[in-house]
Coordinates of C-alpha atoms in Angstrom, one line a residue:
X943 CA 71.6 113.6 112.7
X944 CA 69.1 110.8 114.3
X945 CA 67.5 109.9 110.8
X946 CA 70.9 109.4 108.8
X947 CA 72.2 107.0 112.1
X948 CA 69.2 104.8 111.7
X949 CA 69.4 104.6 108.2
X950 CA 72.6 103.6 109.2
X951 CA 72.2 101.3 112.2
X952 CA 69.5 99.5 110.0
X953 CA 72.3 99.0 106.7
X954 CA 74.7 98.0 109.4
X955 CA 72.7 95.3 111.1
X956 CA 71.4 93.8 107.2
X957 CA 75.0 93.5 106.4
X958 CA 76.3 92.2 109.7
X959 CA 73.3 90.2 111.4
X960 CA 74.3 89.2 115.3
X961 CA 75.9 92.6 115.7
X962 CA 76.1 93.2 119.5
X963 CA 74.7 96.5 121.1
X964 CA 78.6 97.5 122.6
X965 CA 79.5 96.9 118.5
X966 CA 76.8 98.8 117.1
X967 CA 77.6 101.5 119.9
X968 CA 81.5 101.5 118.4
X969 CA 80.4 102.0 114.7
X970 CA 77.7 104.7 115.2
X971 CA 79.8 106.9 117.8
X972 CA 77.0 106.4 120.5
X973 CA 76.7 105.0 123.7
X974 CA 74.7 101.6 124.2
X975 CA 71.7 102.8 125.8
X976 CA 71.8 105.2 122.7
X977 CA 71.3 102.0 120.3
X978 CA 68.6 100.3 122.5
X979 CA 66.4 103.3 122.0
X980 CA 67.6 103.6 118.1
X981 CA 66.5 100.3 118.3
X982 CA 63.1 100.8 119.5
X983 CA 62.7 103.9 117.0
X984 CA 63.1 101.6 113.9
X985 CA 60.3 99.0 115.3
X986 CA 58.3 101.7 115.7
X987 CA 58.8 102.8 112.4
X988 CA 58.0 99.6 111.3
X989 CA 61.5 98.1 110.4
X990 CA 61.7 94.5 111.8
X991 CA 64.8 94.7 114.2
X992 CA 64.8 92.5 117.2
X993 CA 67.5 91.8 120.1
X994 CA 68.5 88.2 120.3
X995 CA 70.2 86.5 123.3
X996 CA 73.2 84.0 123.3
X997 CA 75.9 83.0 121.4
X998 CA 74.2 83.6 118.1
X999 CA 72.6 86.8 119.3
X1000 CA 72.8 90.2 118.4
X1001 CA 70.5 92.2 116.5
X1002 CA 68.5 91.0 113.5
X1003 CA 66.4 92.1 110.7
X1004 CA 63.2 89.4 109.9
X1005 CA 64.3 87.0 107.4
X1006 CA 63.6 88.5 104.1
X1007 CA 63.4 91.9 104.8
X1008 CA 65.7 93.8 103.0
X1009 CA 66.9 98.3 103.2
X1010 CA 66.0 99.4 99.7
X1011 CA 68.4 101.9 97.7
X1012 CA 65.7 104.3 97.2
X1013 CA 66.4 105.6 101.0
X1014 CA 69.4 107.3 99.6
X1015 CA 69.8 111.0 100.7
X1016 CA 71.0 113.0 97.0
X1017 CA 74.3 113.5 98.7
X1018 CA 74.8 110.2 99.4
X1019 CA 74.4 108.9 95.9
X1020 CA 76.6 111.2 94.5
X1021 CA 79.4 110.1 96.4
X1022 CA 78.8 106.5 95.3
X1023 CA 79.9 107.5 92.5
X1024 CA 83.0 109.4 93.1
X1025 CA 84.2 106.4 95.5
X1026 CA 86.4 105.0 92.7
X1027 CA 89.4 105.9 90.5
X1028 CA 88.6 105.1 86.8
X1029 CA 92.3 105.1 86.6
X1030 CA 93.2 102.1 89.4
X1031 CA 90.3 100.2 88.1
X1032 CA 91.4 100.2 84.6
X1033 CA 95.0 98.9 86.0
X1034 CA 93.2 96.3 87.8
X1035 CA 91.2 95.4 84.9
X1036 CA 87.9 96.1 86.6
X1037 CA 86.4 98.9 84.3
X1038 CA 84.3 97.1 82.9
X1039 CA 82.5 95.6 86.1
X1040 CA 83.0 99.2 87.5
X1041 CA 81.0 100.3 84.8
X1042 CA 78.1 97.9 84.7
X1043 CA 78.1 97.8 88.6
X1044 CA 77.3 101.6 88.2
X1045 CA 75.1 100.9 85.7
X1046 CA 72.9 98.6 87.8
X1047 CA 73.1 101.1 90.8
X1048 CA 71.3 103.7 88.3
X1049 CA 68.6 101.4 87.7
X1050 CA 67.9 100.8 91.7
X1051 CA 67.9 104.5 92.2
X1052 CA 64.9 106.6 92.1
X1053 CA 64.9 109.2 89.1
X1054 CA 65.4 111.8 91.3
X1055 CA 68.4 110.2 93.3
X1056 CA 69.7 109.1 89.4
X1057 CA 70.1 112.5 88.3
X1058 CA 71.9 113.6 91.1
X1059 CA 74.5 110.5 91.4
X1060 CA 75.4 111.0 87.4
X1061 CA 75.5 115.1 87.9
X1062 CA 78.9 114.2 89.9
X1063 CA 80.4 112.2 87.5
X1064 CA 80.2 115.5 85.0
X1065 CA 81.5 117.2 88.0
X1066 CA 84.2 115.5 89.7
X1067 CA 87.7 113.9 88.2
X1068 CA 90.1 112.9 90.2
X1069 CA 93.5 112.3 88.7
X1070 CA 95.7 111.0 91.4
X1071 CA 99.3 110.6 90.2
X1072 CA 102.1 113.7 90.0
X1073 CA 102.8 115.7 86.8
X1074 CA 105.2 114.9 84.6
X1075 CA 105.0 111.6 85.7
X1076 CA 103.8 109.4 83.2
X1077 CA 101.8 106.3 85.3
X1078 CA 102.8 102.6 83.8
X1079 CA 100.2 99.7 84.6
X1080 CA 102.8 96.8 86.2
X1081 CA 102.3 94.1 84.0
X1082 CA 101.6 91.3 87.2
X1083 CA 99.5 93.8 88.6
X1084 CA 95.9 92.2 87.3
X1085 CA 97.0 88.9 88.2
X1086 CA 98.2 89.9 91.6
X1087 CA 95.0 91.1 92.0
X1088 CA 93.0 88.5 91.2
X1089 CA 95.5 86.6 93.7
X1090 CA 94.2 89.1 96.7
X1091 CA 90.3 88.8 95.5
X1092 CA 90.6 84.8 95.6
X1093 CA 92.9 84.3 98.8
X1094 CA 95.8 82.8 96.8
X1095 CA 99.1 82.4 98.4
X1096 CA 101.8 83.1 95.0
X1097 CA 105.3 82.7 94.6
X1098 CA 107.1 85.9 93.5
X1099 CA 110.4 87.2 91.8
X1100 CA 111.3 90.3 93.4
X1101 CA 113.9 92.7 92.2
X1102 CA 115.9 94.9 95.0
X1103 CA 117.1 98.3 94.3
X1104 CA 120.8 98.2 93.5
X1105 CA 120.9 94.4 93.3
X1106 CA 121.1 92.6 90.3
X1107 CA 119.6 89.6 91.9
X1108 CA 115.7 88.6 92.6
X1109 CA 115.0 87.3 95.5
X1110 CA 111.5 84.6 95.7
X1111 CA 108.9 84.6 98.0
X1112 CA 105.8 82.8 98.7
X1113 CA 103.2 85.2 100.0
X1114 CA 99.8 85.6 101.2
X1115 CA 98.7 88.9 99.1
X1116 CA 95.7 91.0 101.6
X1117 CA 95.3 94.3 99.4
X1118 CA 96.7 95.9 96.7
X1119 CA 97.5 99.9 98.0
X1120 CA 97.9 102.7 95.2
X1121 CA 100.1 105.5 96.6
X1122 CA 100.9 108.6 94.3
X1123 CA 100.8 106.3 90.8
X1124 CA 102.4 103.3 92.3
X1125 CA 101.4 100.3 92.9
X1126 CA 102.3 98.1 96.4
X1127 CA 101.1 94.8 97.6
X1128 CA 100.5 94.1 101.2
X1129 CA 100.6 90.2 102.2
X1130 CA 102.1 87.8 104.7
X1131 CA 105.2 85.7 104.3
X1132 CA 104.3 82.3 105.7
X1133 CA 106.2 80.4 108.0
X1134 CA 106.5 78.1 110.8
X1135 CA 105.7 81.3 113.4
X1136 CA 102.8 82.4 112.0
X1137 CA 104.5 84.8 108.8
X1138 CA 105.4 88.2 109.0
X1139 CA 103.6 91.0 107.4
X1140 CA 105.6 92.7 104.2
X1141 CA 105.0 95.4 101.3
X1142 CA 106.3 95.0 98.2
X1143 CA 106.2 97.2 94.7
X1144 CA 104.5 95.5 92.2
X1145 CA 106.4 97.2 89.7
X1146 CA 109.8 95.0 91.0
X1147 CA 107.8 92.2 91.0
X1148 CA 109.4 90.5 88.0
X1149 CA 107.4 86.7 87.8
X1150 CA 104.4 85.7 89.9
X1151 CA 102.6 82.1 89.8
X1152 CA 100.1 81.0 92.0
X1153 CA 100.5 77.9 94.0
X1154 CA 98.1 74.6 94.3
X1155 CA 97.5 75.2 97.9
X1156 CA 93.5 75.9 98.9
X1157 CA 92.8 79.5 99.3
X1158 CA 94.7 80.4 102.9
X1159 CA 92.5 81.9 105.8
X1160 CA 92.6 85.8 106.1
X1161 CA 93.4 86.9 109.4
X1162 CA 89.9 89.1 110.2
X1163 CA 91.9 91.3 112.6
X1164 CA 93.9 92.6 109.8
X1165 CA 92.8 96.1 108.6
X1166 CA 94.8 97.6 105.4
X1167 CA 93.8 100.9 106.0
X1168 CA 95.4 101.1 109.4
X1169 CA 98.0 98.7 108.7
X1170 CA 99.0 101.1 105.5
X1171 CA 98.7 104.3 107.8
X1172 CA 100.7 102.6 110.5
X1173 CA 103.8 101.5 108.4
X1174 CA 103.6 103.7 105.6
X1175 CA 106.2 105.9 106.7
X1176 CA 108.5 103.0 108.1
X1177 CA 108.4 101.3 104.7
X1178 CA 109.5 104.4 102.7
X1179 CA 112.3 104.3 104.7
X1180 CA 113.5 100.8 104.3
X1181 CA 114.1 102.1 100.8
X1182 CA 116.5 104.4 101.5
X1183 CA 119.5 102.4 101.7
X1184 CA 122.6 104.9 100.8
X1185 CA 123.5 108.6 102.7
X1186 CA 124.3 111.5 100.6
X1187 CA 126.5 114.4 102.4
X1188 CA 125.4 117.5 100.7
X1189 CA 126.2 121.3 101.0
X1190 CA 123.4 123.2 100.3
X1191 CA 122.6 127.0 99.6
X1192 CA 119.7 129.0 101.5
X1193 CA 117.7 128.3 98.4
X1194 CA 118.5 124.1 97.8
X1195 CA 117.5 123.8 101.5
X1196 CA 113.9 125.3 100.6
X1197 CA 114.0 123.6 97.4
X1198 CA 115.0 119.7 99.0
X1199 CA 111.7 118.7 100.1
X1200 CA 110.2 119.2 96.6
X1201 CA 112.9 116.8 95.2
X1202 CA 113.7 114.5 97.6
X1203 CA 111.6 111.4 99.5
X1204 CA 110.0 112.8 102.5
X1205 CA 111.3 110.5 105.0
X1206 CA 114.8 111.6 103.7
X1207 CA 114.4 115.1 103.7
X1208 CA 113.1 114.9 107.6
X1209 CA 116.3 113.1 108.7
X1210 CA 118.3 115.6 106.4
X1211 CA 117.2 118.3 108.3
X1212 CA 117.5 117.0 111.4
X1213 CA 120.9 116.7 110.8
X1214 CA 121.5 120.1 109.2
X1215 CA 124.6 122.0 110.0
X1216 CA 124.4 125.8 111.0
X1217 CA 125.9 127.8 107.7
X1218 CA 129.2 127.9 106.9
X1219 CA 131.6 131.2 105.5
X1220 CA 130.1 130.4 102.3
X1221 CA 126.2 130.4 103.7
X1222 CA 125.6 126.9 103.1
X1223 CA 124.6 124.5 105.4
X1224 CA 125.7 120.9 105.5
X1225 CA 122.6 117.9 105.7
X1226 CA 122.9 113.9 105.9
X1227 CA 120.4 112.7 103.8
X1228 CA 119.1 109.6 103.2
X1229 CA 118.6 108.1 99.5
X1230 CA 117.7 104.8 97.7
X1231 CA 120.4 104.9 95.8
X1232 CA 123.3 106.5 94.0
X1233 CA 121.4 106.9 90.5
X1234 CA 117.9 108.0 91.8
X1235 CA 120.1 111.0 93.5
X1236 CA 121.5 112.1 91.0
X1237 CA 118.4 112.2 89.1
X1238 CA 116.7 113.9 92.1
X1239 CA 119.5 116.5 92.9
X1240 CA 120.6 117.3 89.5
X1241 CA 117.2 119.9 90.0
X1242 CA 118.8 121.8 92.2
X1243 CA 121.9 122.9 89.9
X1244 CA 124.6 124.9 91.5
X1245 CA 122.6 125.1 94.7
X1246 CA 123.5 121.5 96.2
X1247 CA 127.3 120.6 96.1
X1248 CA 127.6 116.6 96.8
X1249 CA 130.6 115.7 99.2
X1250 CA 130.1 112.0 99.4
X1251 CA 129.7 109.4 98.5
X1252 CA 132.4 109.7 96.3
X1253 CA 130.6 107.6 93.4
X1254 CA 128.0 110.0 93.3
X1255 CA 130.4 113.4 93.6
X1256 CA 132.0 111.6 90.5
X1257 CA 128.3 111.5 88.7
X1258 CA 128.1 115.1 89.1
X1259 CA 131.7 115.7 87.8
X1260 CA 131.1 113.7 84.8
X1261 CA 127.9 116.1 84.3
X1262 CA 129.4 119.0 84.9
X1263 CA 132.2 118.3 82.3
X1264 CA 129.5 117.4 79.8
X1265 CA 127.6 120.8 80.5
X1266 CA 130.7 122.5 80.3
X1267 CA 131.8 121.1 77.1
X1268 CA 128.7 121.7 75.3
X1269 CA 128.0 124.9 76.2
X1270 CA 131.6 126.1 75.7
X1271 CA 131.2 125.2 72.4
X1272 CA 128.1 126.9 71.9
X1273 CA 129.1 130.0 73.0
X1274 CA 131.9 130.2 70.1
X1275 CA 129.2 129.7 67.7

């Protein structure tokens, strides 16, 4: 629609004077000659955009003049407000700005455009971690973000899985990234070749202080969002550390996915065995360690028979004896 891109165009070049034609063209999903003419639309319509050459040029807006709110489509305010989790704002220790933010947004709006924006709050909830999962706030997490809001490079205490060692870092914290309840901080590690780029769980971060160095400069070429969707996957499986040989019925192999890390369960089965005399099939799959297995694969019961490693086969022994024993004398009662 040609009235929603030069609403857009127009909110574009306000926020980013000396935006180029070609970079305009990118954004809107248009060619150039498309924005010269969009261009000459808004003048006509009386918004104050001109074309400058040079170094410094670009497109401007007059000094002064200034998109008001009020051009807001009814859609468009409703999804202000269901941009934000209520629940990662309170963790971040925001709610509060959140809250008057929104609350100075309503006063910009036009009755009309007000009614609709709060109709989606009474509409709309989203809740974004699993069942049964009970979500804890890290405790560093507020301070870790006011470390990414204020370009602070901080020293951290990092607990491994399985280790009972921390192991310190300085870092250079970007974004903060809330997957599925839990909490991960994206940064660089700074060092003599420029630092590599890391991810951490704030939840292992055990101590955090922030160093007496001047705010470090952000790389502008970094992009979370794409750097998240690029190494997501990789990341998860940097966590699993430890293989589990399982034998699995018909039944635990449908059932793995829903207890098991994804990244896992994809290499599992790949590897997957075609069914033995007994109809089970045997999978490698990859874990992040011995005691979040057996709390993952204790689900599937009598459907997933662990062959190694033998400290985890022993886990399940140890259960099964328990089960047994308790039961057994039960059922003389």
């Amino acid at each position: 629609m040609r009235a929603a891109r030069l609403i857009r165009m127009a909110l574009l070049v306000q926020s980013s004077p000396g935006l180029t034609a070609d970079a305009l063209a990118r954004e809107l999903d248009v060619s150039r000659r498309t924005v010269i003419r969009d261009a000459q639309a808004l003048q006509e319509a009386g918004v104050p955009i001109r074309a400058e050459r040079g170094r410094a040029g670009g497109y401007h807006l007059a000094p002064g003049h200034r998109t008001r709110l009020t051009t807001l489509h009814p859609t468009e305010a409703e999804t202000l407000y269901l941009s934000g989790l209520p629940s990662a704002l309170r963790d971040l220790g925001l709610s509060e700005a959140a809250d008057t933010a929104r609350l100075k947004l309503s006063a910009t709006l036009l009755p009309s455009l007000r009614a609709a924006a709060e109709s989606s709050v009474r509409r709309f909830h989203l809740d974004a971690p699993a069942w049964f999962r009970e979500p804890s706030t890290p405790q560093l997490l507020p301070e870790l973000a006011r470390a990414v809001w204020s370009d602070r490079t901080v020293e951290i205490a990092y607990a491994r899985p399985g280790r009972d060692d921390a192991v310190t870092r300085l870092l250079q914290p970007y974004g903060l990234v809330l997957k599925a309840g839990v909490w991960y901080v994206v940064g660089r590690v700074p060092d003599g070749s420029g630092g590599a780029w890391r991810t951490y769980r704030v939840d292992r971060v055990t101590a955090l202080s922030p160093t007496d160095d001047e705010p470090f400069v952000r790389d502008t070429g970094f992009d979370l969002t794409e750097y998240w969707r690029a190494n997501a996957e990789a990341f998860a499986r940097t966590l699993l550390r430890t293989t589990a040989t399982l034998r699995l019925t018909e039944g635990g192999l449908a059932r793995l996915p829903a207890v098991a890390d994804p990244a896992g369960v994809a290499e599992a089965l790949a590897s997957a065995s075609g069914p033995d005399a007994d109809g089970r099939v045997t999978v490698e799959l990859p874990v992040e360690s011995e005691e979040v297995a057996f709390a993952q694969l204790s689900e599937l019961g009598a459907d997933v028979e662990v062959l190694a490693p033998e400290g985890l086969r022993e886990r399940f022994r140890a259960h099964a004896r328990a089960l047994a024993t308790l039961y057994g004398v039960a059922g003389q009662r």
